[in-house]
PDB file of C-alpha atoms and ligand atoms in Angstrom:
ATOM      1  CA  MET G  26      70.701 108.937 101.721  1.00  0.00           C
ATOM      2  CA  ILE G  27      74.199 108.109 100.489  1.00  0.00           C
ATOM      3  CA  GLU G  28      76.929 110.087 102.210  1.00  0.00           C
ATOM      4  CA  ILE G  29      80.457 110.139 100.760  1.00  0.00           C
ATOM      5  CA  ARG G  30      83.280 111.430 102.936  1.00  0.00           C
ATOM      6  CA  ARG G  31      86.861 111.854 101.872  1.00  0.00           C
ATOM      7  CA  LEU G  32      89.390 110.235 104.245  1.00  0.00           C
ATOM      8  CA  GLY G  33      92.980 110.788 103.047  1.00  0.00           C
ATOM      9  CA  PRO G  34      94.482 113.791 101.271  1.00  0.00           C
ATOM     10  CA  GLN G  35      94.580 111.980  97.899  1.00  0.00           C
ATOM     11  CA  ILE G  36      93.051 108.547  98.385  1.00  0.00           C
ATOM     12  CA  GLY G  37      90.391 106.952 100.580  1.00  0.00           C
ATOM     13  CA  ALA G  38      86.687 107.674 100.962  1.00  0.00           C
ATOM     14  CA  GLU G  39      84.027 106.412 103.358  1.00  0.00           C
ATOM     15  CA  ILE G  40      80.439 105.741 102.386  1.00  0.00           C
ATOM     16  CA  ASN G  41      77.574 105.688 104.842  1.00  0.00           C
ATOM     17  CA  GLY G  42      73.813 105.499 104.521  1.00  0.00           C
ATOM     18  CA  VAL G  43      73.565 102.628 102.030  1.00  0.00           C
ATOM     19  CA  ASP G  44      72.688  98.949 102.090  1.00  0.00           C
ATOM     20  CA  VAL G  45      74.610  97.287  99.253  1.00  0.00           C
ATOM     21  CA  LYS G  46      71.974  94.510  99.125  1.00  0.00           C
ATOM     22  CA  SER G  47      69.455  96.928  97.606  1.00  0.00           C
ATOM     23  CA  LEU G  48      71.307  99.610  95.653  1.00  0.00           C
ATOM     24  CA  ASP G  49      69.702 101.258  92.685  1.00  0.00           C
ATOM     25  CA  ASP G  50      71.895 101.951  89.655  1.00  0.00           C
ATOM     26  CA  ALA G  51      72.238 105.674  90.397  1.00  0.00           C
ATOM     27  CA  THR G  52      73.503 105.026  93.937  1.00  0.00           C
ATOM     28  CA  PHE G  53      75.892 102.347  92.712  1.00  0.00           C
ATOM     29  CA  ALA G  54      77.161 104.772  90.065  1.00  0.00           C
ATOM     30  CA  ALA G  55      77.930 107.297  92.851  1.00  0.00           C
ATOM     31  CA  ILE G  56      79.931 104.643  94.747  1.00  0.00           C
ATOM     32  CA  TYR G  57      81.763 103.640  91.568  1.00  0.00           C
ATOM     33  CA  ARG G  58      82.580 107.274  90.780  1.00  0.00           C
ATOM     34  CA  ALA G  59      83.917 107.827  94.315  1.00  0.00           C
ATOM     35  CA  TRP G  60      86.031 104.704  93.905  1.00  0.00           C
ATOM     36  CA  LEU G  61      87.584 105.999  90.660  1.00  0.00           C
ATOM     37  CA  ASP G  62      88.208 109.372  92.304  1.00  0.00           C
ATOM     38  CA  TYR G  63      89.587 108.126  95.645  1.00  0.00           C
ATOM     39  CA  ASN G  64      90.920 104.656  94.649  1.00  0.00           C
ATOM     40  CA  VAL G  65      89.977 103.053  97.989  1.00  0.00           C
ATOM     41  CA  VAL G  66      86.408 103.101  99.264  1.00  0.00           C
ATOM     42  CA  ALA G  67      85.042 101.791 102.563  1.00  0.00           C
ATOM     43  CA  VAL G  68      81.299 101.143 102.761  1.00  0.00           C
ATOM     44  CA  ARG G  69      80.417 100.955 106.452  1.00  0.00           C
ATOM     45  CA  GLY G  70      77.877  98.985 108.417  1.00  0.00           C
ATOM     46  CA  GLN G  71      76.902  96.157 106.056  1.00  0.00           C
ATOM     47  CA  ASP G  72      75.247  92.900 107.071  1.00  0.00           C
ATOM     48  CA  LEU G  73      75.857  90.436 104.261  1.00  0.00           C
ATOM     49  CA  GLY G  74      75.507  86.778 103.416  1.00  0.00           C
ATOM     50  CA  ILE G  75      78.065  85.361 101.031  1.00  0.00           C
ATOM     51  CA  ALA G  76      75.661  85.534  98.046  1.00  0.00           C
ATOM     52  CA  ASP G  77      75.037  89.233  98.811  1.00  0.00           C
ATOM     53  CA  PHE G  78      78.784  89.899  98.872  1.00  0.00           C
ATOM     54  CA  LEU G  79      79.265  88.122  95.530  1.00  0.00           C
ATOM     55  CA  ALA G  80      76.308  89.871  93.882  1.00  0.00           C
ATOM     56  CA  TYR G  81      77.554  93.300  94.991  1.00  0.00           C
ATOM     57  CA  SER G  82      81.147  92.492  93.964  1.00  0.00           C
ATOM     58  CA  ARG G  83      79.987  91.475  90.470  1.00  0.00           C
ATOM     59  CA  ARG G  84      78.722  94.998  89.892  1.00  0.00           C
ATOM     60  CA  PHE G  85      82.402  96.065  89.727  1.00  0.00           C
ATOM     61  CA  GLY G  86      83.485  93.403  87.243  1.00  0.00           C
ATOM     62  CA  ARG G  87      84.189  89.735  86.783  1.00  0.00           C
ATOM     63  CA  ILE G  88      85.232  87.741  89.843  1.00  0.00           C
ATOM     64  CA  ASP G  89      88.204  85.454  89.389  1.00  0.00           C
ATOM     65  CA  PRO G  90      89.039  82.689  91.907  1.00  0.00           C
ATOM     66  CA  HIS G  91      92.411  83.304  93.570  1.00  0.00           C
ATOM     67  CA  PRO G  92      95.251  80.887  92.647  1.00  0.00           C
ATOM     68  CA  SER G  93      95.698  80.016  96.341  1.00  0.00           C
ATOM     69  CA  LYS G  94      93.314  77.031  96.397  1.00  0.00           C
ATOM     70  CA  SER G  95      93.967  76.146 100.052  1.00  0.00           C
ATOM     71  CA  THR G  96      92.462  79.465 101.211  1.00  0.00           C
ATOM     72  CA  ARG G  97      89.346  79.393  99.013  1.00  0.00           C
ATOM     73  CA  HIS G  98      85.943  79.122 100.669  1.00  0.00           C
ATOM     74  CA  PRO G  99      85.025  75.413 100.453  1.00  0.00           C
ATOM     75  CA  ASN G 100      81.608  76.106  98.869  1.00  0.00           C
ATOM     76  CA  PHE G 101      82.287  79.387  97.050  1.00  0.00           C
ATOM     77  CA  PRO G 102      85.673  79.116  95.266  1.00  0.00           C
ATOM     78  CA  GLU G 103      85.505  82.752  94.098  1.00  0.00           C
ATOM     79  CA  VAL G 104      85.749  83.795  97.737  1.00  0.00           C
ATOM     80  CA  THR G 105      89.100  83.694  99.504  1.00  0.00           C
ATOM     81  CA  LEU G 106      89.066  83.441 103.294  1.00  0.00           C
ATOM     82  CA  LEU G 107      91.550  85.677 105.093  1.00  0.00           C
ATOM     83  CA  GLY G 108      92.572  84.775 108.643  1.00  0.00           C
ATOM     84  CA  VAL G 109      90.883  81.336 108.629  1.00  0.00           C
ATOM     85  CA  ASN G 110      92.903  78.216 109.637  1.00  0.00           C
ATOM     86  CA  LYS G 111      95.605  80.422 111.114  1.00  0.00           C
ATOM     87  CA  PHE G 112      96.764  77.623 113.374  1.00  0.00           C
ATOM     88  CA  GLY G 113      98.021  74.368 111.861  1.00  0.00           C
ATOM     89  CA  PRO G 114      97.088  70.888 113.157  1.00  0.00           C
ATOM     90  CA  ASP G 115     100.176  71.088 115.421  1.00  0.00           C
ATOM     91  CA  GLY G 116      98.770  74.278 117.012  1.00  0.00           C
ATOM     92  CA  LYS G 117     101.511  76.440 115.491  1.00  0.00           C
ATOM     93  CA  LEU G 118     100.705  79.827 113.984  1.00  0.00           C
ATOM     94  CA  ASP G 119     100.866  79.599 110.183  1.00  0.00           C
ATOM     95  CA  MET G 120     102.725  82.797 109.315  1.00  0.00           C
ATOM     96  CA  ALA G 121     101.716  82.651 105.628  1.00  0.00           C
ATOM     97  CA  VAL G 122      98.054  82.930 106.708  1.00  0.00           C
ATOM     98  CA  TYR G 123      98.584  85.306 109.633  1.00  0.00           C
ATOM     99  CA  ARG G 124     100.878  87.695 107.721  1.00  0.00           C
ATOM    100  CA  ARG G 125      99.204  87.414 104.323  1.00  0.00           C
ATOM    101  CA  GLY G 126      99.648  90.739 102.532  1.00  0.00           C
ATOM    102  CA  ALA G 127     101.955  92.075 105.266  1.00  0.00           C
ATOM    103  CA  GLU G 128     105.321  91.320 103.666  1.00  0.00           C
ATOM    104  CA  GLY G 129     105.448  94.649 101.867  1.00  0.00           C
ATOM    105  CA  TRP G 130     103.629  97.166  99.709  1.00  0.00           C
ATOM    106  CA  HIS G 131     102.120  95.504  96.667  1.00  0.00           C
ATOM    107  CA  THR G 132      99.428  95.500  94.019  1.00  0.00           C
ATOM    108  CA  ASP G 133      97.329  92.338  93.633  1.00  0.00           C
ATOM    109  CA  GLY G 134      97.575  90.052  90.636  1.00  0.00           C
ATOM    110  CA  SER G 135     100.636  91.420  88.828  1.00  0.00           C
ATOM    111  CA  TYR G 136     101.629  87.759  88.238  1.00  0.00           C
ATOM    112  CA  ASP G 137      98.537  87.389  86.068  1.00  0.00           C
ATOM    113  CA  ARG G 138      98.431  88.141  82.354  1.00  0.00           C
ATOM    114  CA  GLU G 139      95.344  90.214  83.126  1.00  0.00           C
ATOM    115  CA  PRO G 140      96.144  91.842  86.501  1.00  0.00           C
ATOM    116  CA  PHE G 141      93.317  92.418  88.968  1.00  0.00           C
ATOM    117  CA  LYS G 142      91.248  95.523  88.501  1.00  0.00           C
ATOM    118  CA  ALA G 143      90.075  95.534  92.093  1.00  0.00           C
ATOM    119  CA  THR G 144      90.193  93.607  95.339  1.00  0.00           C
ATOM    120  CA  GLN G 145      87.253  93.734  97.718  1.00  0.00           C
ATOM    121  CA  LEU G 146      87.152  92.609 101.365  1.00  0.00           C
ATOM    122  CA  TYR G 147      84.235  92.248 103.756  1.00  0.00           C
ATOM    123  CA  ALA G 148      85.082  92.267 107.467  1.00  0.00           C
ATOM    124  CA  LEU G 149      83.476  89.464 109.517  1.00  0.00           C
ATOM    125  CA  ALA G 150      85.681  89.680 112.625  1.00  0.00           C
ATOM    126  CA  ILE G 151      88.074  92.402 113.715  1.00  0.00           C
ATOM    127  CA  PRO G 152      90.675  92.150 116.499  1.00  0.00           C
ATOM    128  CA  SER G 153      90.684  94.485 119.507  1.00  0.00           C
ATOM    129  CA  ARG G 154      93.870  96.164 118.272  1.00  0.00           C
ATOM    130  CA  GLY G 155      96.077  96.231 115.156  1.00  0.00           C
ATOM    131  CA  GLY G 156      95.186  94.624 111.844  1.00  0.00           C
ATOM    132  CA  ASP G 157      94.854  97.826 109.792  1.00  0.00           C
ATOM    133  CA  THR G 158      95.320  97.887 106.015  1.00  0.00           C
ATOM    134  CA  LEU G 159      97.523 100.630 104.530  1.00  0.00           C
ATOM    135  CA  PHE G 160      97.089 102.152 101.080  1.00  0.00           C
ATOM    136  CA  ALA G 161      99.119 104.480  98.853  1.00  0.00           C
ATOM    137  CA  SER G 162      98.471 106.114  95.478  1.00  0.00           C
ATOM    138  CA  THR G 163     100.480 104.924  92.483  1.00  0.00           C
ATOM    139  CA  TYR G 164      99.427 108.050  90.561  1.00  0.00           C
ATOM    140  CA  ALA G 165     101.355 109.987  93.201  1.00  0.00           C
ATOM    141  CA  ALA G 166     104.308 107.595  92.861  1.00  0.00           C
ATOM    142  CA  CYS G 167     104.334 108.250  89.105  1.00  0.00           C
ATOM    143  CA  ASP G 168     104.040 112.023  89.563  1.00  0.00           C
ATOM    144  CA  ALA G 169     107.052 111.941  91.916  1.00  0.00           C
ATOM    145  CA  LEU G 170     109.376 110.373  89.323  1.00  0.00           C
ATOM    146  CA  PRO G 171     112.025 112.716  87.957  1.00  0.00           C
ATOM    147  CA  ASP G 172     111.629 113.349  84.203  1.00  0.00           C
ATOM    148  CA  ARG G 173     114.702 111.340  83.192  1.00  0.00           C
ATOM    149  CA  LEU G 174     113.469 108.288  85.087  1.00  0.00           C
ATOM    150  CA  ARG G 175     109.923 108.625  83.808  1.00  0.00           C
ATOM    151  CA  ARG G 176     111.181 108.788  80.228  1.00  0.00           C
ATOM    152  CA  ARG G 177     113.329 105.711  80.817  1.00  0.00           C
ATOM    153  CA  LEU G 178     110.339 103.758  82.160  1.00  0.00           C
ATOM    154  CA  GLU G 179     108.165 104.605  79.171  1.00  0.00           C
ATOM    155  CA  CYS G 180     109.542 101.735  77.122  1.00  0.00           C
ATOM    156  CA  LEU G 181     110.318  99.215  79.872  1.00  0.00           C
ATOM    157  CA  ARG G 182     108.334  96.240  81.127  1.00  0.00           C
ATOM    158  CA  GLY G 183     108.585  94.205  84.305  1.00  0.00           C
ATOM    159  CA  ALA G 184     108.527  90.370  84.415  1.00  0.00           C
ATOM    160  CA  TYR G 185     106.344  89.059  87.259  1.00  0.00           C
ATOM    161  CA  VAL G 186     105.561  85.740  88.907  1.00  0.00           C
ATOM    162  CA  TYR G 187     103.594  84.838  92.037  1.00  0.00           C
ATOM    163  CA  GLY G 188     106.103  84.845  94.890  1.00  0.00           C
ATOM    164  CA  GLY G 189     108.630  87.003  93.018  1.00  0.00           C
ATOM    165  CA  ARG G 190     112.374  86.795  93.595  1.00  0.00           C
ATOM    166  CA  LYS G 191     111.921  85.399  97.107  1.00  0.00           C
ATOM    167  CA  LYS G 192     109.696  82.558  95.817  1.00  0.00           C
ATOM    168  CA  ARG G 193     107.054  83.098  98.514  1.00  0.00           C
ATOM    169  CA  THR G 194     104.641  80.460  97.257  1.00  0.00           C
ATOM    170  CA  GLU G 195     103.560  78.787 100.519  1.00  0.00           C
ATOM    171  CA  LEU G 196      99.868  79.494  99.905  1.00  0.00           C
ATOM    172  CA  LEU G 197      99.872  77.775  96.496  1.00  0.00           C
ATOM    173  CA  ASP G 198      99.416  74.058  95.897  1.00  0.00           C
ATOM    174  CA  PRO G 199     102.773  72.493  94.850  1.00  0.00           C
ATOM    175  CA  GLU G 200     101.660  71.923  91.234  1.00  0.00           C
ATOM    176  CA  ASP G 201     100.766  75.649  90.875  1.00  0.00           C
ATOM    177  CA  ARG G 202     104.144  76.989  92.053  1.00  0.00           C
ATOM    178  CA  SER G 203     106.128  77.334  88.850  1.00  0.00           C
ATOM    179  CA  LYS G 204     104.458  79.423  86.189  1.00  0.00           C
ATOM    180  CA  ASP G 205     106.062  81.395  83.368  1.00  0.00           C
ATOM    181  CA  PRO G 206     106.526  85.110  84.050  1.00  0.00           C
ATOM    182  CA  VAL G 207     104.123  87.665  82.589  1.00  0.00           C
ATOM    183  CA  PHE G 208     105.087  91.151  81.399  1.00  0.00           C
ATOM    184  CA  HIS G 209     103.547  94.535  82.189  1.00  0.00           C
ATOM    185  CA  PRO G 210     104.648  98.070  81.307  1.00  0.00           C
ATOM    186  CA  LEU G 211     106.081  99.959  84.297  1.00  0.00           C
ATOM    187  CA  LEU G 212     103.914 102.951  83.451  1.00  0.00           C
ATOM    188  CA  ARG G 213     100.265 102.141  82.845  1.00  0.00           C
ATOM    189  CA  THR G 214      97.427 104.383  81.801  1.00  0.00           C
ATOM    190  CA  HIS G 215      94.334 103.724  83.866  1.00  0.00           C
ATOM    191  CA  PRO G 216      91.660 102.641  81.361  1.00  0.00           C
ATOM    192  CA  GLU G 217      88.855 104.541  83.124  1.00  0.00           C
ATOM    193  CA  THR G 218      90.507 107.707  84.448  1.00  0.00           C
ATOM    194  CA  GLY G 219      93.154 108.170  81.732  1.00  0.00           C
ATOM    195  CA  ARG G 220      95.751 108.977  84.409  1.00  0.00           C
ATOM    196  CA  THR G 221      99.209 107.386  84.372  1.00  0.00           C
ATOM    197  CA  ALA G 222     100.355 105.319  87.328  1.00  0.00           C
ATOM    198  CA  LEU G 223     103.580 103.575  88.295  1.00  0.00           C
ATOM    199  CA  TYR G 224     102.856  99.874  87.913  1.00  0.00           C
ATOM    200  CA  PHE G 225     105.456  98.034  89.910  1.00  0.00           C
ATOM    201  CA  ASP G 226     105.486  95.404  92.630  1.00  0.00           C
ATOM    202  CA  PRO G 227     108.826  94.652  94.313  1.00  0.00           C
ATOM    203  CA  ASN G 228     107.472  91.422  95.848  1.00  0.00           C
ATOM    204  CA  LYS G 229     106.436  89.876  92.560  1.00  0.00           C
ATOM    205  CA  ILE G 230     108.799  91.383  90.001  1.00  0.00           C
ATOM    206  CA  LEU G 231     111.609  89.086  88.825  1.00  0.00           C
ATOM    207  CA  ARG G 232     113.469  91.540  86.620  1.00  0.00           C
ATOM    208  CA  ILE G 233     113.060  94.368  84.190  1.00  0.00           C
ATOM    209  CA  GLU G 234     112.999  93.168  80.627  1.00  0.00           C
ATOM    210  CA  GLY G 235     116.014  94.003  78.451  1.00  0.00           C
ATOM    211  CA  LEU G 236     118.317  95.132  81.303  1.00  0.00           C
ATOM    212  CA  ASP G 237     121.284  93.178  82.568  1.00  0.00           C
ATOM    213  CA  PRO G 238     120.771  91.731  86.070  1.00  0.00           C
ATOM    214  CA  ALA G 239     122.754  94.445  87.913  1.00  0.00           C
ATOM    215  CA  GLU G 240     120.935  97.257  86.074  1.00  0.00           C
ATOM    216  CA  SER G 241     117.598  95.590  86.653  1.00  0.00           C
ATOM    217  CA  ASP G 242     118.260  95.184  90.411  1.00  0.00           C
ATOM    218  CA  ALA G 243     119.399  98.812  90.653  1.00  0.00           C
ATOM    219  CA  LEU G 244     116.270 100.077  88.896  1.00  0.00           C
ATOM    220  CA  ILE G 245     114.005  97.907  91.058  1.00  0.00           C
ATOM    221  CA  GLU G 246     115.632  99.443  94.119  1.00  0.00           C
ATOM    222  CA  GLU G 247     115.331 102.957  92.744  1.00  0.00           C
ATOM    223  CA  LEU G 248     111.630 102.488  91.945  1.00  0.00           C
ATOM    224  CA  THR G 249     110.953 101.045  95.392  1.00  0.00           C
ATOM    225  CA  GLY G 250     112.041 104.403  96.777  1.00  0.00           C
ATOM    226  CA  TYR G 251     109.261 106.215  94.877  1.00  0.00           C
ATOM    227  CA  MET G 252     106.358 103.924  95.753  1.00  0.00           C
ATOM    228  CA  ILE G 253     105.087 105.620  98.872  1.00  0.00           C
ATOM    229  CA  GLN G 254     104.507 109.356  98.882  1.00  0.00           C
ATOM    230  CA  SER G 255     103.674 110.536 102.375  1.00  0.00           C
ATOM    231  CA  ASP G 256     100.836 112.850 101.334  1.00  0.00           C
ATOM    232  CA  ALA G 257      99.198 110.093  99.306  1.00  0.00           C
ATOM    233  CA  GLU G 258      98.544 107.414 101.936  1.00  0.00           C
ATOM    234  CA  TYR G 259      95.439 106.185 103.716  1.00  0.00           C
ATOM    235  CA  ARG G 260      95.342 103.777 106.664  1.00  0.00           C
ATOM    236  CA  HIS G 261      92.119 101.836 107.118  1.00  0.00           C
ATOM    237  CA  LYS G 262      91.032 100.942 110.643  1.00  0.00           C
ATOM    238  CA  TRP G 263      88.537  98.157 110.222  1.00  0.00           C
ATOM    239  CA  ARG G 264      85.113  97.822 111.776  1.00  0.00           C
ATOM    240  CA  LYS G 265      83.049  94.669 111.527  1.00  0.00           C
ATOM    241  CA  GLY G 266      80.638  95.086 108.586  1.00  0.00           C
ATOM    242  CA  ASP G 267      83.018  97.218 106.480  1.00  0.00           C
ATOM    243  CA  ILE G 268      83.370  96.483 102.787  1.00  0.00           C
ATOM    244  CA  VAL G 269      86.569  97.926 101.390  1.00  0.00           C
ATOM    245  CA  ILE G 270      87.413  97.931  97.692  1.00  0.00           C
ATOM    246  CA  TRP G 271      90.719  99.106  96.253  1.00  0.00           C
ATOM    247  CA  ASP G 272      91.828  99.769  92.694  1.00  0.00           C
ATOM    248  CA  ASN G 273      94.960  97.754  91.869  1.00  0.00           C
ATOM    249  CA  ARG G 274      95.510  99.882  88.759  1.00  0.00           C
ATOM    250  CA  CYS G 275      96.328 102.962  90.831  1.00  0.00           C
ATOM    251  CA  SER G 276      97.101 101.943  94.419  1.00  0.00           C
ATOM    252  CA  TYR G 277      99.432  99.872  96.554  1.00  0.00           C
ATOM    253  CA  HIS G 278      98.436  98.297  99.829  1.00  0.00           C
ATOM    254  CA  ARG G 279      99.784  96.173 102.623  1.00  0.00           C
ATOM    255  CA  ALA G 280      98.390  94.560 105.745  1.00  0.00           C
ATOM    256  CA  ALA G 281      99.872  95.812 109.018  1.00  0.00           C
ATOM    257  CA  GLY G 282     100.130  92.170 110.151  1.00  0.00           C
ATOM    258  CA  ASP G 283     100.410  93.163 113.805  1.00  0.00           C
ATOM    259  CA  TYR G 284      97.236  92.032 115.592  1.00  0.00           C
ATOM    260  CA  PRO G 285      97.165  89.598 118.533  1.00  0.00           C
ATOM    261  CA  PRO G 286      97.310  86.208 116.792  1.00  0.00           C
ATOM    262  CA  GLU G 287      94.970  84.589 119.305  1.00  0.00           C
ATOM    263  CA  GLU G 288      92.204  86.977 118.205  1.00  0.00           C
ATOM    264  CA  ASP G 289      90.110  86.580 115.059  1.00  0.00           C
ATOM    265  CA  ARG G 290      90.599  88.828 112.031  1.00  0.00           C
ATOM    266  CA  ILE G 291      88.467  87.328 109.289  1.00  0.00           C
ATOM    267  CA  HIS G 292      87.501  88.676 105.871  1.00  0.00           C
ATOM    268  CA  TRP G 293      85.847  87.406 102.737  1.00  0.00           C
ATOM    269  CA  ARG G 294      87.909  88.515  99.774  1.00  0.00           C
ATOM    270  CA  VAL G 295      87.355  88.616  96.018  1.00  0.00           C
ATOM    271  CA  SER G 296      89.623  89.487  93.094  1.00  0.00           C
ATOM    272  CA  ILE G 297      87.804  91.433  90.394  1.00  0.00           C
ATOM    273  CA  LYS G 298      88.860  91.745  86.766  1.00  0.00           C
ATOM    274  CA  GLU G 299      87.775  93.982  83.928  1.00  0.00           C
ATOM    275  CA  GLU G 300      84.446  93.041  82.403  1.00  0.00           C
ATOM    276  CA  ARG G 301      84.977  91.241  79.117  1.00  0.00           C
ATOM    277  CA  ALA G 302      82.422  92.856  76.872  1.00  0.00           C
ATOM    278  CA  GLU G 303      79.126  94.138  78.220  1.00  0.00           C
ATOM    279  CA  ALA G 304      78.603  97.410  80.013  1.00  0.00           C
ATOM    280  CA  ARG G 305      78.769  97.306  83.780  1.00  0.00           C
ATOM    281  CA  PHE G 306      75.325  98.476  84.790  1.00  0.00           C
TER     282      PHE G 306
HETATM  283  O1  AKG Q  23      94.370  91.644 105.005  1.00  0.00           O
HETATM  284  C1  AKG Q  23      94.654  92.739 104.542  1.00  0.00           C
HETATM  285  O2  AKG Q  23      94.621  93.783 105.198  1.00  0.00           O
HETATM  286  C2  AKG Q  23      95.058  92.857 103.090  1.00  0.00           C
HETATM  287  C3  AKG Q  23      95.643  91.577 102.588  1.00  0.00           C
HETATM  288  C4  AKG Q  23      96.011  91.686 101.129  1.00  0.00           C
HETATM  289  O3  AKG Q  23      97.057  92.132 100.769  1.00  0.00           O
HETATM  290  C5  AKG Q  23      95.024  91.236 100.137  1.00  0.00           C
HETATM  291  O4  AKG Q  23      93.952  90.744 100.512  1.00  0.00           O
HETATM  292  O5  AKG Q  23      95.309  91.398  98.938  1.00  0.00           O
HETATM  293 FE1  FE2 Q  24      97.146  92.213  98.579  1.00  0.00          FE
END
């Protein structure tokens, strides 16, 4: 029997009592509903092969291979490997692999014309300490904006590229490192819940369209201050066999990036986009 338990005050839910390899449509619909309601969902205790992980992930939408080609699974390009090849040929810790996702709060795929709907991770190896993933609600960030700021954001868009202003593009192949920016409104209505969220990523934003550079920098700094609302966070402590999916349309996340580097922390990861046409089920 499926059991859904709320974890954080606004976001985060845990699901027990299911095997995602053999879910009927009604049980999947309950997981999907919980995900829309709680934005981050952890399904515990799964034992999956890579084809199982892909088949389950496709129930949420279309899987898109990540632009970081060097971290793709060699046989399954839609799957990104996290925590694999952490040490270079010289034996040195590769910080871009070890600290992937730990450089700050972010939403995945804002550099893409069609940003990621969801990101899903499956935990294959978990260190003895550290290595949590932190989440925060961007609905709450939007609700916290003062009226004057919210009204100002209504007609503004951000320009985004992979690597942002700091040009953190180490994980990309050299020929993929300079792409044109894409534009997204700073306030976005979630297409499935109808709620408005702050859509903003300080690591990938270049500037705010139509503002002079000083104004744009000042607004980026001001918005950064609203991202994390303390009653709207959830911190996931991983167990091997967890599948965690988060909704990039209404949450931020970051890796803690603090586990003992000599230990393994390995996940399969997929980026999921909106379905093009057909219904999901
Ligand atoms: O490894 C993690 O905890 C999350 C990394 C991350 O930001 C991502 O996979 O998008
Ligand atoms: Fe991320």
